PDB file of C-alpha atoms in Angstrom:
ATOM      1  CA  MET R   1     -98.404 -12.708 127.778  1.00  0.00           C
ATOM      2  CA  THR R   2     -97.013 -10.412 130.476  1.00  0.00           C
ATOM      3  CA  ARG R   3     -94.036  -9.558 128.265  1.00  0.00           C
ATOM      4  CA  ASN R   4     -96.383  -8.647 125.423  1.00  0.00           C
ATOM      5  CA  LYS R   5     -98.393  -6.467 127.770  1.00  0.00           C
ATOM      6  CA  LEU R   6     -95.203  -4.759 128.925  1.00  0.00           C
ATOM      7  CA  PHE R   7     -94.149  -4.160 125.319  1.00  0.00           C
ATOM      8  CA  LEU R   8     -97.547  -2.695 124.358  1.00  0.00           C
ATOM      9  CA  ASN R   9     -97.675  -0.408 127.379  1.00  0.00           C
ATOM     10  CA  GLU R  10     -94.112   0.742 126.780  1.00  0.00           C
ATOM     11  CA  LYS R  11     -94.913   1.543 123.124  1.00  0.00           C
ATOM     12  CA  LEU R  12     -98.101   3.354 124.135  1.00  0.00           C
ATOM     13  CA  PHE R  13     -96.129   5.353 126.685  1.00  0.00           C
ATOM     14  CA  GLU R  14     -93.539   6.290 124.048  1.00  0.00           C
ATOM     15  CA  LEU R  15     -96.232   7.170 121.484  1.00  0.00           C
ATOM     16  CA  LYS R  16     -98.168   9.380 123.876  1.00  0.00           C
ATOM     17  CA  LYS R  17     -94.973  11.076 125.048  1.00  0.00           C
ATOM     18  CA  LYS R  18     -94.039  11.782 121.424  1.00  0.00           C
ATOM     19  CA  ILE R  19     -97.506  13.241 120.765  1.00  0.00           C
ATOM     20  CA  PHE R  20     -97.193  15.381 123.868  1.00  0.00           C
ATOM     21  CA  GLU R  21     -93.719  16.600 122.890  1.00  0.00           C
ATOM     22  CA  GLU R  22     -94.943  17.547 119.413  1.00  0.00           C
ATOM     23  CA  LEU R  23     -97.904  19.402 120.909  1.00  0.00           C
ATOM     24  CA  VAL R  24     -95.691  21.274 123.348  1.00  0.00           C
ATOM     25  CA  ASN R  25     -93.203  22.188 120.614  1.00  0.00           C
ATOM     26  CA  ASN R  26     -96.004  23.528 118.418  1.00  0.00           C
ATOM     27  CA  PHE R  27     -97.438  25.283 121.455  1.00  0.00           C
ATOM     28  CA  GLU R  28     -94.370  27.541 121.588  1.00  0.00           C
ATOM     29  CA  GLU R  29     -95.959  29.681 118.853  1.00  0.00           C
ATOM     30  CA  TYR R  30     -99.054  30.236 120.989  1.00  0.00           C
ATOM     31  CA  LYS R  31     -96.946  31.190 123.994  1.00  0.00           C
ATOM     32  CA  LYS R  32     -95.172  33.933 122.038  1.00  0.00           C
ATOM     33  CA  ASP R  33     -98.300  35.894 121.262  1.00  0.00           C
ATOM     34  CA  PRO R  34    -101.445  34.569 123.008  1.00  0.00           C
ATOM     35  CA  GLU R  35    -103.240  37.856 122.356  1.00  0.00           C
ATOM     36  CA  HIS R  36    -102.930  37.327 118.592  1.00  0.00           C
ATOM     37  CA  PHE R  37    -104.621  33.924 118.730  1.00  0.00           C
ATOM     38  CA  ILE R  38    -107.395  35.093 121.024  1.00  0.00           C
ATOM     39  CA  GLU R  39    -107.987  38.104 118.774  1.00  0.00           C
ATOM     40  CA  SER R  40    -108.020  35.851 115.674  1.00  0.00           C
ATOM     41  CA  SER R  41    -110.393  33.358 117.247  1.00  0.00           C
ATOM     42  CA  HIS R  42    -112.917  36.145 117.845  1.00  0.00           C
ATOM     43  CA  GLU R  43    -112.403  37.781 114.466  1.00  0.00           C
ATOM     44  CA  LYS R  44    -114.879  35.613 112.553  1.00  0.00           C
ATOM     45  CA  CYS R  45    -117.604  36.194 115.122  1.00  0.00           C
ATOM     46  CA  ILE R  46    -116.984  39.942 114.979  1.00  0.00           C
ATOM     47  CA  ASN R  47    -116.824  39.898 111.158  1.00  0.00           C
ATOM     48  CA  ASP R  48    -120.079  37.947 110.937  1.00  0.00           C
ATOM     49  CA  THR R  49    -121.666  40.433 113.289  1.00  0.00           C
ATOM     50  CA  ASP R  50    -120.401  43.337 111.139  1.00  0.00           C
ATOM     51  CA  LEU R  51    -121.771  41.818 107.931  1.00  0.00           C
ATOM     52  CA  ARG R  52    -125.141  41.040 109.501  1.00  0.00           C
ATOM     53  CA  ARG R  53    -125.423  44.645 110.645  1.00  0.00           C
ATOM     54  CA  GLU R  54    -124.781  46.006 107.151  1.00  0.00           C
ATOM     55  CA  GLU R  55    -127.413  43.735 105.588  1.00  0.00           C
ATOM     56  CA  ILE R  56    -130.238  45.039 107.744  1.00  0.00           C
ATOM     57  CA  ASN R  57    -128.934  48.480 108.704  1.00  0.00           C
ATOM     58  CA  LEU R  58    -131.189  50.389 106.270  1.00  0.00           C
ATOM     59  CA  MET R  59    -134.294  48.748 107.672  1.00  0.00           C
ATOM     60  CA  LEU R  60    -133.729  49.190 111.389  1.00  0.00           C
ATOM     61  CA  LYS R  61    -130.577  51.298 111.680  1.00  0.00           C
ATOM     62  CA  GLU R  62    -130.863  52.739 115.171  1.00  0.00           C
ATOM     63  CA  GLU R  63    -132.283  49.620 116.806  1.00  0.00           C
ATOM     64  CA  ILE R  64    -129.819  47.327 115.035  1.00  0.00           C
ATOM     65  CA  ASP R  65    -126.827  49.485 115.979  1.00  0.00           C
ATOM     66  CA  ASN R  66    -127.800  49.396 119.648  1.00  0.00           C
ATOM     67  CA  TYR R  67    -128.136  45.610 119.597  1.00  0.00           C
ATOM     68  CA  TYR R  68    -124.828  45.242 117.754  1.00  0.00           C
ATOM     69  CA  GLU R  69    -123.050  47.228 120.457  1.00  0.00           C
ATOM     70  CA  ASP R  70    -124.495  44.960 123.127  1.00  0.00           C
ATOM     71  CA  LEU R  71    -123.238  41.851 121.339  1.00  0.00           C
ATOM     72  CA  SER R  72    -119.812  43.341 120.686  1.00  0.00           C
ATOM     73  CA  LYS R  73    -119.519  44.281 124.342  1.00  0.00           C
ATOM     74  CA  GLU R  74    -120.347  40.724 125.407  1.00  0.00           C
ATOM     75  CA  ILE R  75    -117.832  39.242 122.935  1.00  0.00           C
ATOM     76  CA  ASN R  76    -115.130  41.666 124.047  1.00  0.00           C
ATOM     77  CA  LEU R  77    -115.816  41.002 127.720  1.00  0.00           C
ATOM     78  CA  GLU R  78    -115.364  37.286 127.069  1.00  0.00           C
ATOM     79  CA  LYS R  79    -112.185  38.029 125.105  1.00  0.00           C
ATOM     80  CA  GLU R  80    -110.807  40.178 127.954  1.00  0.00           C
ATOM     81  CA  SER R  81    -111.619  37.408 130.380  1.00  0.00           C
ATOM     82  CA  LYS R  82    -109.554  35.021 128.270  1.00  0.00           C
ATOM     83  CA  LEU R  83    -106.662  37.470 128.020  1.00  0.00           C
ATOM     84  CA  ASN R  84    -106.579  37.705 131.827  1.00  0.00           C
ATOM     85  CA  LYS R  85    -106.380  33.910 132.141  1.00  0.00           C
ATOM     86  CA  ALA R  86    -103.959  33.215 129.255  1.00  0.00           C
ATOM     87  CA  ASN R  87    -100.661  33.430 131.184  1.00  0.00           C
ATOM     88  CA  GLU R  88    -101.954  31.252 134.003  1.00  0.00           C
ATOM     89  CA  LYS R  89    -102.942  28.517 131.556  1.00  0.00           C
ATOM     90  CA  ILE R  90     -99.628  28.773 129.665  1.00  0.00           C
ATOM     91  CA  ASN R  91     -97.753  28.406 132.957  1.00  0.00           C
ATOM     92  CA  GLY R  92     -99.776  25.278 133.644  1.00  0.00           C
ATOM     93  CA  VAL R  93     -98.545  23.769 130.358  1.00  0.00           C
ATOM     94  CA  ASP R  94     -94.947  24.647 131.255  1.00  0.00           C
ATOM     95  CA  SER R  95     -95.322  22.983 134.638  1.00  0.00           C
ATOM     96  CA  LYS R  96     -96.786  19.856 133.073  1.00  0.00           C
ATOM     97  CA  ARG R  97     -93.984  19.769 130.527  1.00  0.00           C
ATOM     98  CA  ALA R  98     -91.357  19.888 133.265  1.00  0.00           C
ATOM     99  CA  GLU R  99     -93.177  17.146 135.166  1.00  0.00           C
ATOM    100  CA  ILE R 100     -93.303  14.824 132.152  1.00  0.00           C
ATOM    101  CA  GLU R 101     -89.738  15.516 131.065  1.00  0.00           C
ATOM    102  CA  SER R 102     -88.576  14.429 134.527  1.00  0.00           C
ATOM    103  CA  ILE R 103     -90.217  10.997 134.196  1.00  0.00           C
ATOM    104  CA  LYS R 104     -87.750   8.132 134.473  1.00  0.00           C
ATOM    105  CA  ILE R 105     -88.475   4.407 134.553  1.00  0.00           C
ATOM    106  CA  ASP R 106     -86.150   2.447 136.849  1.00  0.00           C
ATOM    107  CA  GLU R 107     -84.671  -0.357 134.741  1.00  0.00           C
ATOM    108  CA  ASN R 108     -84.098  -2.414 137.921  1.00  0.00           C
ATOM    109  CA  LEU R 109     -87.823  -2.787 138.540  1.00  0.00           C
ATOM    110  CA  ASP R 110     -89.458  -6.157 137.986  1.00  0.00           C
ATOM    111  CA  VAL R 111     -91.792  -6.634 135.019  1.00  0.00           C
ATOM    112  CA  HIS R 112     -95.031  -5.988 136.897  1.00  0.00           C
ATOM    113  CA  SER R 113     -93.632  -2.881 138.555  1.00  0.00           C
ATOM    114  CA  LYS R 114     -92.481  -1.601 135.172  1.00  0.00           C
ATOM    115  CA  ILE R 115     -95.946  -2.178 133.717  1.00  0.00           C
ATOM    116  CA  ASN R 116     -97.498  -0.216 136.567  1.00  0.00           C
ATOM    117  CA  ALA R 117     -94.905   2.527 136.133  1.00  0.00           C
ATOM    118  CA  PHE R 118     -95.582   2.774 132.411  1.00  0.00           C
ATOM    119  CA  LYS R 119     -99.345   2.817 133.005  1.00  0.00           C
ATOM    120  CA  SER R 120     -99.091   5.489 135.693  1.00  0.00           C
ATOM    121  CA  ASN R 121     -96.821   7.711 133.617  1.00  0.00           C
ATOM    122  CA  THR R 122     -98.905   7.177 130.476  1.00  0.00           C
ATOM    123  CA  ILE R 123    -101.912   8.499 132.387  1.00  0.00           C
ATOM    124  CA  SER R 124     -99.839  11.543 133.342  1.00  0.00           C
ATOM    125  CA  ILE R 125     -98.884  12.075 129.701  1.00  0.00           C
ATOM    126  CA  ASP R 126    -102.532  11.699 128.654  1.00  0.00           C
ATOM    127  CA  ASP R 127    -103.339  14.439 131.152  1.00  0.00           C
ATOM    128  CA  GLY R 128    -100.589  16.534 129.566  1.00  0.00           C
ATOM    129  CA  ILE R 129    -101.917  15.940 126.048  1.00  0.00           C
ATOM    130  CA  ASN R 130    -105.408  16.907 127.159  1.00  0.00           C
ATOM    131  CA  LEU R 131    -104.040  19.961 128.966  1.00  0.00           C
ATOM    132  CA  VAL R 132    -102.076  21.255 125.959  1.00  0.00           C
ATOM    133  CA  SER R 133    -105.005  20.612 123.618  1.00  0.00           C
ATOM    134  CA  SER R 134    -107.471  22.332 125.950  1.00  0.00           C
ATOM    135  CA  VAL R 135    -105.234  25.395 126.394  1.00  0.00           C
ATOM    136  CA  GLN R 136    -104.660  25.549 122.637  1.00  0.00           C
ATOM    137  CA  ASP R 137    -108.437  25.426 122.126  1.00  0.00           C
ATOM    138  CA  PHE R 138    -108.793  28.122 124.793  1.00  0.00           C
ATOM    139  CA  LEU R 139    -106.437  30.406 122.855  1.00  0.00           C
ATOM    140  CA  THR R 140    -107.750  29.699 119.364  1.00  0.00           C
ATOM    141  CA  GLN R 141    -111.486  29.131 119.764  1.00  0.00           C
ATOM    142  CA  ALA R 142    -113.942  31.768 120.828  1.00  0.00           C
ATOM    143  CA  LYS R 143    -116.697  30.800 123.226  1.00  0.00           C
ATOM    144  CA  PHE R 144    -119.436  32.217 121.024  1.00  0.00           C
ATOM    145  CA  LYS R 145    -120.846  31.740 117.561  1.00  0.00           C
ATOM    146  CA  LEU R 146    -123.545  33.777 115.864  1.00  0.00           C
ATOM    147  CA  THR R 147    -126.842  32.193 114.870  1.00  0.00           C
ATOM    148  CA  ASP R 148    -128.523  32.714 111.510  1.00  0.00           C
ATOM    149  CA  SER R 149    -131.165  35.433 111.320  1.00  0.00           C
ATOM    150  CA  LYS R 150    -134.820  35.460 110.227  1.00  0.00           C
ATOM    151  CA  ASN R 151    -136.553  37.897 107.890  1.00  0.00           C
ATOM    152  CA  GLU R 152    -138.906  39.097 110.594  1.00  0.00           C
ATOM    153  CA  ILE R 153    -139.057  42.356 112.512  1.00  0.00           C
ATOM    154  CA  ASP R 154    -137.807  40.847 115.732  1.00  0.00           C
ATOM    155  CA  ILE R 155    -134.369  42.151 116.616  1.00  0.00           C
ATOM    156  CA  ASP R 156    -133.135  39.024 118.408  1.00  0.00           C
ATOM    157  CA  ASP R 157    -134.178  36.770 115.553  1.00  0.00           C
ATOM    158  CA  LEU R 158    -133.313  39.294 112.848  1.00  0.00           C
ATOM    159  CA  PHE R 159    -129.769  39.950 114.003  1.00  0.00           C
ATOM    160  CA  GLY R 160    -128.928  36.578 115.498  1.00  0.00           C
ATOM    161  CA  GLU R 161    -128.044  35.605 119.045  1.00  0.00           C
ATOM    162  CA  LEU R 162    -124.775  34.605 120.640  1.00  0.00           C
ATOM    163  CA  PHE R 163    -124.727  31.034 121.847  1.00  0.00           C
ATOM    164  CA  SER R 164    -122.114  28.959 123.613  1.00  0.00           C
ATOM    165  CA  LYS R 165    -120.463  26.520 121.249  1.00  0.00           C
ATOM    166  CA  GLU R 166    -121.228  22.846 121.507  1.00  0.00           C
ATOM    167  CA  ASN R 167    -118.916  20.608 123.570  1.00  0.00           C
ATOM    168  CA  THR R 168    -117.576  17.255 122.387  1.00  0.00           C
ATOM    169  CA  SER R 169    -115.870  14.536 124.392  1.00  0.00           C
ATOM    170  CA  PHE R 170    -114.869  10.980 123.533  1.00  0.00           C
ATOM    171  CA  ILE R 171    -114.913   7.724 125.490  1.00  0.00           C
ATOM    172  CA  TYR R 172    -112.623   4.924 124.324  1.00  0.00           C
ATOM    173  CA  ASN R 173    -111.957   1.351 125.388  1.00  0.00           C
ATOM    174  CA  GLU R 174    -108.749   1.670 127.431  1.00  0.00           C
ATOM    175  CA  ASN R 175    -107.639  -1.800 126.302  1.00  0.00           C
ATOM    176  CA  GLU R 176    -107.595  -0.724 122.644  1.00  0.00           C
ATOM    177  CA  ILE R 177    -104.278   1.015 122.009  1.00  0.00           C
ATOM    178  CA  GLY R 178    -104.073   3.522 119.142  1.00  0.00           C
ATOM    179  CA  ASP R 179    -106.550   4.703 116.506  1.00  0.00           C
ATOM    180  CA  ASN R 180    -105.782   1.826 114.118  1.00  0.00           C
ATOM    181  CA  ASN R 181    -106.579  -0.810 116.744  1.00  0.00           C
ATOM    182  CA  ARG R 182    -109.713   0.898 117.985  1.00  0.00           C
ATOM    183  CA  SER R 183    -112.976  -0.876 117.147  1.00  0.00           C
ATOM    184  CA  GLU R 184    -115.436   1.428 118.916  1.00  0.00           C
ATOM    185  CA  ALA R 185    -115.832   4.863 120.419  1.00  0.00           C
ATOM    186  CA  THR R 186    -118.473   6.949 122.175  1.00  0.00           C
ATOM    187  CA  ILE R 187    -119.043  10.549 121.073  1.00  0.00           C
ATOM    188  CA  LEU R 188    -120.707  12.736 123.702  1.00  0.00           C
ATOM    189  CA  LEU R 189    -122.105  15.918 122.138  1.00  0.00           C
ATOM    190  CA  VAL R 190    -123.462  18.615 124.453  1.00  0.00           C
ATOM    191  CA  ILE R 191    -125.612  21.259 122.705  1.00  0.00           C
ATOM    192  CA  ASN R 192    -125.614  24.477 124.712  1.00  0.00           C
ATOM    193  CA  ASP R 193    -128.336  27.139 124.574  1.00  0.00           C
ATOM    194  CA  PHE R 194    -130.631  24.600 122.920  1.00  0.00           C
ATOM    195  CA  SER R 195    -133.685  26.870 123.147  1.00  0.00           C
ATOM    196  CA  VAL R 196    -132.001  29.277 120.699  1.00  0.00           C
ATOM    197  CA  PHE R 197    -132.051  26.639 117.965  1.00  0.00           C
ATOM    198  CA  THR R 198    -135.727  25.855 118.391  1.00  0.00           C
ATOM    199  CA  ARG R 199    -136.496  29.382 117.170  1.00  0.00           C
ATOM    200  CA  THR R 200    -134.798  28.717 113.806  1.00  0.00           C
ATOM    201  CA  GLU R 201    -136.321  27.015 110.761  1.00  0.00           C
ATOM    202  CA  ASN R 202    -133.420  24.619 110.276  1.00  0.00           C
ATOM    203  CA  PHE R 203    -130.186  24.149 112.144  1.00  0.00           C
ATOM    204  CA  LYS R 204    -127.422  21.554 112.272  1.00  0.00           C
ATOM    205  CA  ILE R 205    -124.496  20.978 114.620  1.00  0.00           C
ATOM    206  CA  PHE R 206    -121.470  18.717 114.168  1.00  0.00           C
ATOM    207  CA  SER R 207    -119.372  17.218 116.928  1.00  0.00           C
ATOM    208  CA  LYS R 208    -115.615  17.227 116.732  1.00  0.00           C
ATOM    209  CA  PRO R 209    -114.348  14.152 114.838  1.00  0.00           C
ATOM    210  CA  CYS R 210    -112.765  11.069 116.351  1.00  0.00           C
ATOM    211  CA  THR R 211    -110.741   8.363 114.583  1.00  0.00           C
ATOM    212  CA  VAL R 212    -111.608   4.673 114.512  1.00  0.00           C
ATOM    213  CA  LYS R 213    -109.560   2.510 112.144  1.00  0.00           C
ATOM    214  CA  ASN R 214    -108.939   4.507 108.939  1.00  0.00           C
ATOM    215  CA  PHE R 215    -112.088   6.577 109.247  1.00  0.00           C
ATOM    216  CA  GLU R 216    -113.004   9.875 110.862  1.00  0.00           C
ATOM    217  CA  TRP R 217    -116.394   9.888 112.577  1.00  0.00           C
ATOM    218  CA  SER R 218    -118.562  12.829 113.639  1.00  0.00           C
ATOM    219  CA  LEU R 219    -122.004  13.122 115.181  1.00  0.00           C
ATOM    220  CA  LEU R 220    -124.464  15.364 113.337  1.00  0.00           C
ATOM    221  CA  VAL R 221    -127.637  16.723 114.947  1.00  0.00           C
ATOM    222  CA  LYS R 222    -130.257  18.415 112.771  1.00  0.00           C
ATOM    223  CA  ILE R 223    -133.114  20.474 114.161  1.00  0.00           C
ATOM    224  CA  SER R 224    -135.859  21.263 111.669  1.00  0.00           C
ATOM    225  CA  ARG R 225    -139.383  22.651 111.823  1.00  0.00           C
ATOM    226  CA  GLU R 226    -141.950  20.586 109.966  1.00  0.00           C
ATOM    227  CA  CYS R 227    -144.845  22.981 110.457  1.00  0.00           C
ATOM    228  CA  LYS R 228    -145.495  26.167 112.431  1.00  0.00           C
ATOM    229  CA  LYS R 229    -144.866  24.582 115.817  1.00  0.00           C
ATOM    230  CA  GLN R 230    -143.593  21.035 115.501  1.00  0.00           C
ATOM    231  CA  HIS R 231    -139.839  20.459 115.580  1.00  0.00           C
ATOM    232  CA  ARG R 232    -137.975  17.358 114.524  1.00  0.00           C
ATOM    233  CA  LEU R 233    -134.589  16.365 115.890  1.00  0.00           C
ATOM    234  CA  GLY R 234    -132.531  14.053 113.672  1.00  0.00           C
ATOM    235  CA  VAL R 235    -129.276  12.337 114.602  1.00  0.00           C
ATOM    236  CA  TYR R 236    -126.686  11.107 112.133  1.00  0.00           C
ATOM    237  CA  LEU R 237    -123.221   9.611 111.988  1.00  0.00           C
ATOM    238  CA  GLN R 238    -120.836  11.127 109.450  1.00  0.00           C
ATOM    239  CA  CYS R 239    -117.989   9.041 108.044  1.00  0.00           C
ATOM    240  CA  ASN R 240    -114.932  10.239 106.122  1.00  0.00           C
ATOM    241  CA  SER R 241    -112.047   8.141 104.826  1.00  0.00           C
ATOM    242  CA  LEU R 242    -108.633   9.195 106.134  1.00  0.00           C
ATOM    243  CA  ASP R 243    -107.145   7.595 102.999  1.00  0.00           C
ATOM    244  CA  GLY R 244    -108.863  10.214 100.830  1.00  0.00           C
ATOM    245  CA  LEU R 245    -111.241   7.732  99.163  1.00  0.00           C
ATOM    246  CA  ASN R 246    -114.347   9.170  97.516  1.00  0.00           C
ATOM    247  CA  ARG R 247    -116.087   5.799  97.668  1.00  0.00           C
ATOM    248  CA  PHE R 248    -115.713   3.161 100.316  1.00  0.00           C
ATOM    249  CA  SER R 249    -117.807   0.482 101.952  1.00  0.00           C
ATOM    250  CA  VAL R 250    -118.130   0.289 105.719  1.00  0.00           C
ATOM    251  CA  ASN R 251    -120.837  -0.960 108.060  1.00  0.00           C
ATOM    252  CA  VAL R 252    -121.279   0.133 111.656  1.00  0.00           C
ATOM    253  CA  ASN R 253    -123.530  -0.708 114.577  1.00  0.00           C
ATOM    254  CA  ALA R 254    -124.597   2.703 115.826  1.00  0.00           C
ATOM    255  CA  GLN R 255    -126.414   3.459 119.067  1.00  0.00           C
ATOM    256  CA  PHE R 256    -127.872   6.950 119.506  1.00  0.00           C
ATOM    257  CA  THR R 257    -128.912   8.064 122.986  1.00  0.00           C
ATOM    258  CA  LEU R 258    -130.607  11.243 124.214  1.00  0.00           C
ATOM    259  CA  LEU R 259    -129.674  11.555 127.876  1.00  0.00           C
ATOM    260  CA  ASP R 260    -132.229  12.235 130.582  1.00  0.00           C
ATOM    261  CA  SER R 261    -130.800  15.009 132.784  1.00  0.00           C
ATOM    262  CA  LYS R 262    -132.493  13.643 135.916  1.00  0.00           C
ATOM    263  CA  ASN R 263    -132.458   9.847 135.614  1.00  0.00           C
ATOM    264  CA  GLN R 264    -130.377   7.817 133.165  1.00  0.00           C
ATOM    265  CA  ILE R 265    -132.906   4.980 133.349  1.00  0.00           C
ATOM    266  CA  ASN R 266    -135.147   7.197 131.210  1.00  0.00           C
ATOM    267  CA  ASN R 267    -132.524   7.781 128.493  1.00  0.00           C
ATOM    268  CA  LEU R 268    -133.965   7.523 124.980  1.00  0.00           C
ATOM    269  CA  THR R 269    -131.878   5.060 122.922  1.00  0.00           C
ATOM    270  CA  LYS R 270    -132.285   3.890 119.336  1.00  0.00           C
ATOM    271  CA  SER R 271    -129.940   1.529 117.487  1.00  0.00           C
ATOM    272  CA  GLU R 272    -129.284   1.281 113.758  1.00  0.00           C
ATOM    273  CA  ILE R 273    -127.002  -0.717 111.467  1.00  0.00           C
ATOM    274  CA  LEU R 274    -125.617   1.917 109.096  1.00  0.00           C
ATOM    275  CA  TYR R 275    -124.095   1.255 105.680  1.00  0.00           C
ATOM    276  CA  PHE R 276    -121.713   3.841 104.248  1.00  0.00           C
ATOM    277  CA  ASP R 277    -120.747   3.986 100.581  1.00  0.00           C
ATOM    278  CA  LYS R 278    -121.083   7.250  98.688  1.00  0.00           C
ATOM    279  CA  GLU R 279    -123.232   8.868 101.369  1.00  0.00           C
ATOM    280  CA  LYS R 280    -121.180  10.746 103.919  1.00  0.00           C
ATOM    281  CA  TYR R 281    -123.723  10.475 106.718  1.00  0.00           C
ATOM    282  CA  GLN R 282    -126.453   8.079 107.794  1.00  0.00           C
ATOM    283  CA  GLY R 283    -128.783   8.066 110.766  1.00  0.00           C
ATOM    284  CA  ILE R 284    -132.287   8.644 112.074  1.00  0.00           C
ATOM    285  CA  GLN R 285    -134.177  11.498 110.427  1.00  0.00           C
ATOM    286  CA  SER R 286    -136.752  11.806 113.179  1.00  0.00           C
ATOM    287  CA  PHE R 287    -135.213  10.723 116.474  1.00  0.00           C
ATOM    288  CA  ILE R 288    -137.728  12.737 118.496  1.00  0.00           C
ATOM    289  CA  GLU R 289    -140.459  15.285 117.679  1.00  0.00           C
ATOM    290  CA  PHE R 290    -141.690  18.096 119.918  1.00  0.00           C
ATOM    291  CA  ASP R 291    -143.837  21.230 119.788  1.00  0.00           C
ATOM    292  CA  ASP R 292    -142.027  23.116 122.557  1.00  0.00           C
ATOM    293  CA  LEU R 293    -139.318  22.494 125.136  1.00  0.00           C
ATOM    294  CA  SER R 294    -141.777  21.175 127.708  1.00  0.00           C
ATOM    295  CA  ASP R 295    -142.420  18.164 125.431  1.00  0.00           C
ATOM    296  CA  LEU R 296    -138.797  17.096 125.882  1.00  0.00           C
ATOM    297  CA  ASN R 297    -139.283  16.513 129.625  1.00  0.00           C
ATOM    298  CA  ASN R 298    -135.895  15.984 131.277  1.00  0.00           C
ATOM    299  CA  TYR R 299    -134.041  15.488 127.985  1.00  0.00           C
ATOM    300  CA  TYR R 300    -133.768  19.270 128.057  1.00  0.00           C
ATOM    301  CA  ASN R 301    -131.822  20.469 131.089  1.00  0.00           C
ATOM    302  CA  ARG R 302    -133.549  23.695 132.103  1.00  0.00           C
ATOM    303  CA  GLU R 303    -130.830  24.666 134.557  1.00  0.00           C
ATOM    304  CA  ASN R 304    -128.071  24.996 131.951  1.00  0.00           C
ATOM    305  CA  HIS R 305    -130.209  24.973 128.780  1.00  0.00           C
ATOM    306  CA  GLN R 306    -128.498  21.866 127.376  1.00  0.00           C
ATOM    307  CA  ILE R 307    -129.312  18.605 125.699  1.00  0.00           C
ATOM    308  CA  GLN R 308    -126.798  15.815 125.237  1.00  0.00           C
TER     309      GLN R 308
END
């Protein structure tokens, strides 16, 4: 049993090191020209802002132009902030690479010591993988997106507002090694600037995907307005086959939780057994309904304007 555990931890160590090495090798392109990637990551947001301006320019030209300049300034300030931090983050990746490349496992260690050494160094490599991925995201993903507009004479709604992109993190069972052996996962989706979305008729946000078995899973949150005031928040699980199958059959026990920002005892949790076949997503159409943000109590964090 101990030998098997040693073998599995050694293979996991080797797999994670290989993933890290591939990430670092690919990262060389980002190191060469970080400005290019930061510029590109902001290009869509700028382009969307340009197009939105042209669509409504005839109606409110002077007012729209002023608002556009304010948004562009905010985007460019955020871009400049990233440019100032780019080299520091790249140096951090280089330092982590040197640290991991210097890892050596003493073959004279006993089995238990080797297991501990593999575990400790695998954690270090995991940190490296997360570091490279986070810096790559930093260089290639802008902080902001642009919301959809409304056909009303209200400049904020008409033009659209900048909002901080959603954040996704994953929690896995540490005893399950590799995507193919994984039987469960937790997706934590943080929706920033939530109040912005309550002013839209319909809005949906996807989490980043995670892999369990041969399927890619994402969390989908839909915010819709049923009448003039009442909003409905729906939560769904989206499933895609990594084998490229258009039809497949898979069942999953899904647990959806809206976290209370003050006391986790008050978390709102609903469970569903979901059956996937042709449909790409299944879930709860009306997880919670509310007229305004005050109805959400502590599910809406008023300090940082988030729900999760």
